[in-house]
XYZ file of C-alpha atoms in Angstrom:
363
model
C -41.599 -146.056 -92.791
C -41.313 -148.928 -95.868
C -43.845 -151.277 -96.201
C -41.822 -154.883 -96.954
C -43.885 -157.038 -99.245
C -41.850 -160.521 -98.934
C -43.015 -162.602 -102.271
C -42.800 -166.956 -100.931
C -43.206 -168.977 -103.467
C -41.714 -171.440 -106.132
C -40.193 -175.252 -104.857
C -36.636 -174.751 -104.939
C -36.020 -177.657 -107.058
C -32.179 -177.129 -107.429
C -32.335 -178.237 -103.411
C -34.374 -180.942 -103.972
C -34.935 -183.711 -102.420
C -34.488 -180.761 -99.039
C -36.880 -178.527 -101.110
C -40.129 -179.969 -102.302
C -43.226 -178.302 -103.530
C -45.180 -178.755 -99.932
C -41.917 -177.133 -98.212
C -40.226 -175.673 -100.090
C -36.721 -174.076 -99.451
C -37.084 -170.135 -98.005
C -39.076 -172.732 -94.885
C -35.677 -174.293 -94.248
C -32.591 -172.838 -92.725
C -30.030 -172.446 -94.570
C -28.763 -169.418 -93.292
C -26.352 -171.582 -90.912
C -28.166 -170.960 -88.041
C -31.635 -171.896 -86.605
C -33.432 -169.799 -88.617
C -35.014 -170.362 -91.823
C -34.424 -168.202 -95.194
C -38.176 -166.732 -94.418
C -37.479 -165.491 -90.649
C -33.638 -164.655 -91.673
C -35.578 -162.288 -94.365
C -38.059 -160.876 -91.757
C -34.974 -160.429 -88.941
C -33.226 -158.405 -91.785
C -35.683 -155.632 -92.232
C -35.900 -155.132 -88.762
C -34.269 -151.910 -88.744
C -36.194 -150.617 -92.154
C -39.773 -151.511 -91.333
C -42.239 -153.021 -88.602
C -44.431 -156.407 -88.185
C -47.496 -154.336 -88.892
C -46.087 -153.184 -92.283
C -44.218 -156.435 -93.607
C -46.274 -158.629 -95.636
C -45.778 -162.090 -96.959
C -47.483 -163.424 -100.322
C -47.484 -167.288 -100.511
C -49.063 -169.883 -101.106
C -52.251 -171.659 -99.887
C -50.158 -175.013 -99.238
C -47.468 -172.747 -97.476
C -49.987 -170.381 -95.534
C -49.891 -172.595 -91.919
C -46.089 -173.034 -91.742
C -45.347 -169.285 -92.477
C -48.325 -168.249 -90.020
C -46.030 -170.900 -87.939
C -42.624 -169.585 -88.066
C -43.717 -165.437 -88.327
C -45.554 -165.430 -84.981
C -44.528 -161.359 -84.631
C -46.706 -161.148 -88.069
C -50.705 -160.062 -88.036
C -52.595 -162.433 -89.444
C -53.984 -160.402 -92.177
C -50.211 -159.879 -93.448
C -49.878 -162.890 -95.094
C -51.774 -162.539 -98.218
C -52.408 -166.380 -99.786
C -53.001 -166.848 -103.591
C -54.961 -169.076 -104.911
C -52.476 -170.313 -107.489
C -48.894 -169.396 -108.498
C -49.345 -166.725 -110.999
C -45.236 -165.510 -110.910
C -44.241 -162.154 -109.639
C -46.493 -159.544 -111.454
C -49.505 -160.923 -110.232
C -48.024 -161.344 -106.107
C -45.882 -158.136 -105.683
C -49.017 -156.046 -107.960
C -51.633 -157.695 -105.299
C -49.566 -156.398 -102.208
C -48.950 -152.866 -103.445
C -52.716 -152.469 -104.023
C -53.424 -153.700 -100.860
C -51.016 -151.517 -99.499
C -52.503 -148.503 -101.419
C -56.088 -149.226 -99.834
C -54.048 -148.764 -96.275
C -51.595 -145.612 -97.447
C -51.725 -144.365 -100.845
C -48.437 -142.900 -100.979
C -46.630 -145.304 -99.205
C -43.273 -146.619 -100.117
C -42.826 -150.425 -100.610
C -40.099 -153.013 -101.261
C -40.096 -155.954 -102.410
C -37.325 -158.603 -101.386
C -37.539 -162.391 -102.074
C -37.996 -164.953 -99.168
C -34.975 -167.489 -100.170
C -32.011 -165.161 -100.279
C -28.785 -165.115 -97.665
C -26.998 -161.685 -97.316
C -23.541 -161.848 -95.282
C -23.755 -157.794 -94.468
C -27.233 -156.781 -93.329
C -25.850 -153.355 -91.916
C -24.451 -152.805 -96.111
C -27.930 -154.070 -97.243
C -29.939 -152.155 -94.964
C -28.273 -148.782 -95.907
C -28.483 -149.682 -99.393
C -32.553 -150.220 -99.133
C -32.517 -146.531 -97.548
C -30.726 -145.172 -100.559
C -33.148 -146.797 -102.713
C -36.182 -145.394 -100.555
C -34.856 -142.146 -101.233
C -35.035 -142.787 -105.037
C -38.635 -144.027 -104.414
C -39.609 -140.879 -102.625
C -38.957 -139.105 -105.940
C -40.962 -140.971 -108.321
C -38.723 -143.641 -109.480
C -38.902 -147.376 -109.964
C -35.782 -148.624 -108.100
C -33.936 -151.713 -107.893
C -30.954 -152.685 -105.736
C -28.114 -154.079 -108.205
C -25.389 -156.250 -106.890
C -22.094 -155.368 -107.963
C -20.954 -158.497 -109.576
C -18.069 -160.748 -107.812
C -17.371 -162.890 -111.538
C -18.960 -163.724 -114.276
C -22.059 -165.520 -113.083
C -24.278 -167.036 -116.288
C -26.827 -168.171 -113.515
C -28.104 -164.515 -112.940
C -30.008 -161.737 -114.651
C -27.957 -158.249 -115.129
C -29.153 -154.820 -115.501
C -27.189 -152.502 -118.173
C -26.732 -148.804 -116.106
C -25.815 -145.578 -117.500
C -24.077 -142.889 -115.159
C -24.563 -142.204 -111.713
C -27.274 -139.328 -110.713
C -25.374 -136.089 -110.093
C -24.762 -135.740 -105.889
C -26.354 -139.577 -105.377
C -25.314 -142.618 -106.158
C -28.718 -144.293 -107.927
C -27.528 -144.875 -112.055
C -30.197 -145.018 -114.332
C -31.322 -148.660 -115.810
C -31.076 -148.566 -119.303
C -32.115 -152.274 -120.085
C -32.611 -155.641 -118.086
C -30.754 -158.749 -119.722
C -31.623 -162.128 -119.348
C -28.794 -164.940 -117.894
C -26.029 -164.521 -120.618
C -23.275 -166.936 -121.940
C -20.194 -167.140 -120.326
C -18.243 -164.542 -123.008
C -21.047 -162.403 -122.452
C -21.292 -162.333 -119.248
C -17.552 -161.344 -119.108
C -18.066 -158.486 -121.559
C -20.497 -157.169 -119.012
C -18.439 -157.689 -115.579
C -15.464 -155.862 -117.296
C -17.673 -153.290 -118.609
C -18.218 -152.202 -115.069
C -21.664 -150.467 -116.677
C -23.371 -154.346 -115.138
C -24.981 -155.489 -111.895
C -26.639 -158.423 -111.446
C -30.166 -158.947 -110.925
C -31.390 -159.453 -107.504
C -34.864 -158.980 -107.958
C -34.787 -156.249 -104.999
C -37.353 -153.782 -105.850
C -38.364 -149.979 -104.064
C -40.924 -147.792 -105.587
C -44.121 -145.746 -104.504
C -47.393 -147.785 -104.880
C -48.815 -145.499 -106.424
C -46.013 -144.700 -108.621
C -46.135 -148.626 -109.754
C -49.319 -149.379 -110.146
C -49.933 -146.164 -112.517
C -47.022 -147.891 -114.613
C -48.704 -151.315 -114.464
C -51.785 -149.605 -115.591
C -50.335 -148.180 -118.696
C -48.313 -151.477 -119.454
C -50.616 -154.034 -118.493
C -54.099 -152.690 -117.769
C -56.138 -155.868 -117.388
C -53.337 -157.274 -114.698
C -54.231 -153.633 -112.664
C -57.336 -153.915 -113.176
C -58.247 -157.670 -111.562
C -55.875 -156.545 -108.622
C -57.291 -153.025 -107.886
C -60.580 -154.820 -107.678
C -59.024 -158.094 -105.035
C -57.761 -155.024 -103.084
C -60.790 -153.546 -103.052
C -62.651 -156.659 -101.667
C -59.663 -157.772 -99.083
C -60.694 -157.652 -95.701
C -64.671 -157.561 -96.656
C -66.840 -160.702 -96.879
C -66.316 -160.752 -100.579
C -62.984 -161.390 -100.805
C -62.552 -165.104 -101.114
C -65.793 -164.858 -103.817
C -63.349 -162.496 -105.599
C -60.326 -163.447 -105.843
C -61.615 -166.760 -106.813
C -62.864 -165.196 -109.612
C -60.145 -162.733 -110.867
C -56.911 -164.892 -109.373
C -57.062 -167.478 -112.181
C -57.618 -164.726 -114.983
C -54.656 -163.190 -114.102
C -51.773 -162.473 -116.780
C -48.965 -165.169 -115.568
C -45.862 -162.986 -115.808
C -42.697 -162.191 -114.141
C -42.549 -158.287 -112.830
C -39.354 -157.785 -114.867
C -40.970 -158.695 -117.850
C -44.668 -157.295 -116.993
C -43.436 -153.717 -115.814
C -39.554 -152.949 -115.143
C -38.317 -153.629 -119.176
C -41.126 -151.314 -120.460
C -40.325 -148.765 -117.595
C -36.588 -148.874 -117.904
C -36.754 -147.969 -121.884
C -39.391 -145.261 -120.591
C -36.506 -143.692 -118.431
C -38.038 -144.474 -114.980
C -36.053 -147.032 -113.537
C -33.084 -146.493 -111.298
C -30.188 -148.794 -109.517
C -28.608 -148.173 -106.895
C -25.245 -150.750 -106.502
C -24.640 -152.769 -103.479
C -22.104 -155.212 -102.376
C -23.122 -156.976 -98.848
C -22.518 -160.798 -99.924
C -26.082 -161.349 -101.399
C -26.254 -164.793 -102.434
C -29.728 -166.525 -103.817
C -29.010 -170.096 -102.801
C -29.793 -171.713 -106.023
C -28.053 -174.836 -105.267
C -26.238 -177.027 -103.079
C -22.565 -176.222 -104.029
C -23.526 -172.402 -103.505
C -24.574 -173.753 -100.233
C -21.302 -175.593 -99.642
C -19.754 -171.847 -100.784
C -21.572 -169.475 -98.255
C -21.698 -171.412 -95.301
C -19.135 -172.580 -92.709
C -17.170 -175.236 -93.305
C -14.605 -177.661 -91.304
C -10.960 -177.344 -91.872
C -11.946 -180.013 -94.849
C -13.979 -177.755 -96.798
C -16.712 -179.661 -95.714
C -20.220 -177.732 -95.045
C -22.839 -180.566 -92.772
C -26.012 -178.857 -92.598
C -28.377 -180.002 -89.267
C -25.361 -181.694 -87.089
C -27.560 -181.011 -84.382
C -29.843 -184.103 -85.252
C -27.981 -187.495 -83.929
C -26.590 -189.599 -84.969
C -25.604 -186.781 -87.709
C -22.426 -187.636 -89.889
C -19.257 -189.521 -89.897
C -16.989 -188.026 -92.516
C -13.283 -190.101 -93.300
C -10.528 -188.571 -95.554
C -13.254 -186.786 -97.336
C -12.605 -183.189 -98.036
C -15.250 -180.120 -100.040
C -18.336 -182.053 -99.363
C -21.873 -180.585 -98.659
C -23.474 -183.129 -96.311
C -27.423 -182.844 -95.684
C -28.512 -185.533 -92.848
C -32.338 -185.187 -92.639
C -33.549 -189.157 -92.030
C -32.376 -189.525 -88.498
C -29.901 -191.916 -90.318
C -26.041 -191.986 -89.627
C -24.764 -190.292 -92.833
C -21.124 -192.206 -93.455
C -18.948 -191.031 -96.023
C -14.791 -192.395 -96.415
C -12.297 -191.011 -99.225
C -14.741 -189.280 -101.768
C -14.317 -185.201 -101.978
C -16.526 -182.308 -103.930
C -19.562 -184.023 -103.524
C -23.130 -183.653 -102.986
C -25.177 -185.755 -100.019
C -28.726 -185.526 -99.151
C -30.203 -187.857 -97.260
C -33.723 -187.615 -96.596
C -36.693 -190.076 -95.321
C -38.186 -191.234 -98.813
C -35.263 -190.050 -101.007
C -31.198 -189.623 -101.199
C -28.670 -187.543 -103.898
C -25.774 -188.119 -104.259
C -24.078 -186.195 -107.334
C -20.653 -184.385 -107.789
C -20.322 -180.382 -106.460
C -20.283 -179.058 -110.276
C -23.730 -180.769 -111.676
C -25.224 -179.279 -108.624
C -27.594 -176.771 -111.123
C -28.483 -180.468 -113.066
C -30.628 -181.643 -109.741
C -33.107 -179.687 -111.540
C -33.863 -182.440 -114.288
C -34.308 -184.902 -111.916
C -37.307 -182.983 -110.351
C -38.411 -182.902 -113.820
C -38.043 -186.451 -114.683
C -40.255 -187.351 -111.523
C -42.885 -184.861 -112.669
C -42.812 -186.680 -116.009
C -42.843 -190.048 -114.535
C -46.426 -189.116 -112.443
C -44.059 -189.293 -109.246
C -45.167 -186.273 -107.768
C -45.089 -187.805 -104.051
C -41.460 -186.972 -104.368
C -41.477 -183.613 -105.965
C-alpha cells in the first residue's frame, strides 16, 4: 500500500486577489465542484492509498483549515513546518517520518493545487510508477505534452525499459522559450514536469544523503523526535537551518545524471491551475465561453453580450458585466481585478507590487 505525502504550500499569487497567503488556492475549489483542490487531491488517491497513510505537509497558518476540510485524516498526518523551506525540506521530512513507521515503504508525492480530468488514467499511471519504485528507482510521472507550454518544466527521456513502459530521465530542464519548447514537443523524447514523484524512502533518503547530507541529516533527526515531547524543541531548532531548495534541484538532477531516475508518461488532463485563463480553459463554461466560478452565492452574476469571460463573485456583490469578452473578473470583499484573459500570468506583479508597497493586508 503507498504512503501519499501531499506537499500544501506556496500563495497562489497568479489567483490572487482569490488566493492570498492566509488561504491560499489548493483551500479553494476550483475543481468545479464543491470541493477544494486539497480534498479533490485526497478523493483522488482513494483507490491507491488510505487516510491512515496520506499525509499533508503545510503550513502553520494553513494547519486549522486543512485539519478543517480533511476530517477522514488523523491528526498526526498533517505534519506543520515552521517556515516555508520549498520542496526538499517538506517531501524529505515526510519520507523520514514515514521511514520511522515502515522502512521500506513506498511513497508519492503529489502537489495539493492540481486538477486531473481522468483519475481512473492517473491512478493506473501512479501504479506503474509504484512498480518502478519497488525496484529501486526514483520515479516521476511525466505528462505527455498537449503544445508547447513555456510555463512548465520538461524532463528529457531516453527509451522505454524493455517489457514496461517507465523511460529513463536523462536530464530535467527548466521552463524553456517558446522555439525551444517546440524543439522538445516535436522531439517526442519530452514530458512536462508535473512534479509527481514515487520512490522507496529508503531508496530517497540514501540519495539525499549522498547529495545533500546536512539536509538528511536535520530531517532524520525531526523524525526521530516526531511524536515524542521533544519535537516542537527540535524542529525549532533544525527547521530554520534547513537548506531552502526545490527537490528537483536538491536530489532528482544529481540522480537523473547518476542513472536512477525513471518516467513513466501519462496523459489524464493534468492541469496545475496557474492562472485564471487556465481556469476559464478547464472548467465548464456557458454556451458563451464564459466560466462563473461560485454561482451558488446570490445575487451571483449578470453577464450581457459578453462572451470568454472568467467571472469570480466572492463579495456577496451583484457582479454586472455588458459587451466586454476574454476577460478576467474577481471580485472580492477588500479587492477587485479586472485584466484581459492573456496577461492572466502578469497578476503575479501586482502581488509583488503590494509586497513592495508594505501592503501585505492584501497579499
Amino acid at each position: 500500500m503507498l504512503y501519499a505525502v501531499i506537499p500544501a504550500g506556496g500563495s497562489g499569487t497568479r489567483l490572487w486577489p482569490l488566493s492570498r497567503a492566509g488561504h491560499p488556492k489548493f483551500l479553494h475549489p476550483l475543481t468545479g465542484t464543491s470541493a477544494s483542490l486539497l480534498q479533490a487531491t485526497v478523493q483522488r488517491l482513494a483507490p491507491l492509498t488510505t487516510p491512515e497513510r496520506t499525509l499533508v505537509v503545510t503550513g502553520a497558518a494553513h494547519v486549522t483549515a486543512v485539519a478543517r476540510q480533511l476530517t477522514g485524516l488523523p491528526e498526526e498526518n498533517i505534519l506543520v513546518e515552521p517556515s516555508p523551506r520549498d520542496s526538499c525540506a517538506a517531501i524529505a521530512l515526510a519520507a523520514a517520518v514515514i521511514a520511522v513507521r515502515d522502512p521500506e515503504a513506498v511513497m508519492g508525492s503529489f502537489a495539493a493545487d492540481h486538477l486531473i480530468r481522468d483519475p481512473d488514467s492517473w491512478v493506473r499511471t501512479v501504479q506503474e510508477a509504484v512498480r518502478g519504485a519497488e525496484q529501486g528507482l526514483l520515479m516521476t510521472v511525466g505528462i505527455t505534452p498537449t503544445r508547447a507550454e513555456t510555463g512548465y518544466g520538461y524532463l528529457e527521456t531516453g527509451d522505454a525499459t524493455e517489457g514496461s513502459p517507465w523511460r529513463a530521465v536523462a536530464e530535467f530542464k527548466e521552463k524553456p522559450g517558446a522555439e525551444v519548447a517546440e524543439a522538445y514537443v516535436r522531439s517526442g523524447r519530452h514530458l512536462w514536469n508535473a512534479s509527481m514523484f514515487v520512490w522507496r524512502v529508503d531508496v530517497f533518503l540514501a540519495e539525499l544523503a549522498r547529495q545533500q547530507p546536512a539536509l538528511h541529516a536535520g530531517v532524520t533527526a525531526i523524525a526521530a523526535a516526531w511524536g515524542t515531547p521533544e519535537q516542537d524543541e527540535v524542529l525549532g531548532a533544525i527547521w530554520p537551518t534547513l537548506l531552502k531548495i526545490s527537490v528537483d534541484y536538491a536530489v532528482m538532477e544529481g540522480a537523473a545524471t547518476a542513472g536512477r531516475v525513471a518516467t513513466v508518461p501519462g496523459d489524464f488532463g493534468w492541469n496545475d491551475v496557474g492562472d485564471f485563463h487556465t481556469l476559464g480553459d478547464v472548467l465548464p463554461a456557458d454556451d458563451a465561453g464564459n466560466v462563473v466560478l461560485g454561482t451558488e452565492a446570490k445575487p451571483g452574476v449578470l453577464l450581457r453580450d459578453s462572451s470568454d469571460l472568467v467571472v469570480v463573485p466572492q463579495s456577496g456583490r451583484l457582479v454586472a458585466v455588458l459587451g466586454l469578452r476574454d476577460l478576467i473578473v474577481v471580485d472580492t470583499p477588500d479587492a477587485v481585478l479586472v485584466c484581459p484573459r492573456d496577461r492572466a500570468q502578469d497578476v503575479k506583479t501586482l502581488v509583488d507590487e503590494l509586497k513592495e508597497r508594505g501592503e501585505e493586508g492584501y497579499v
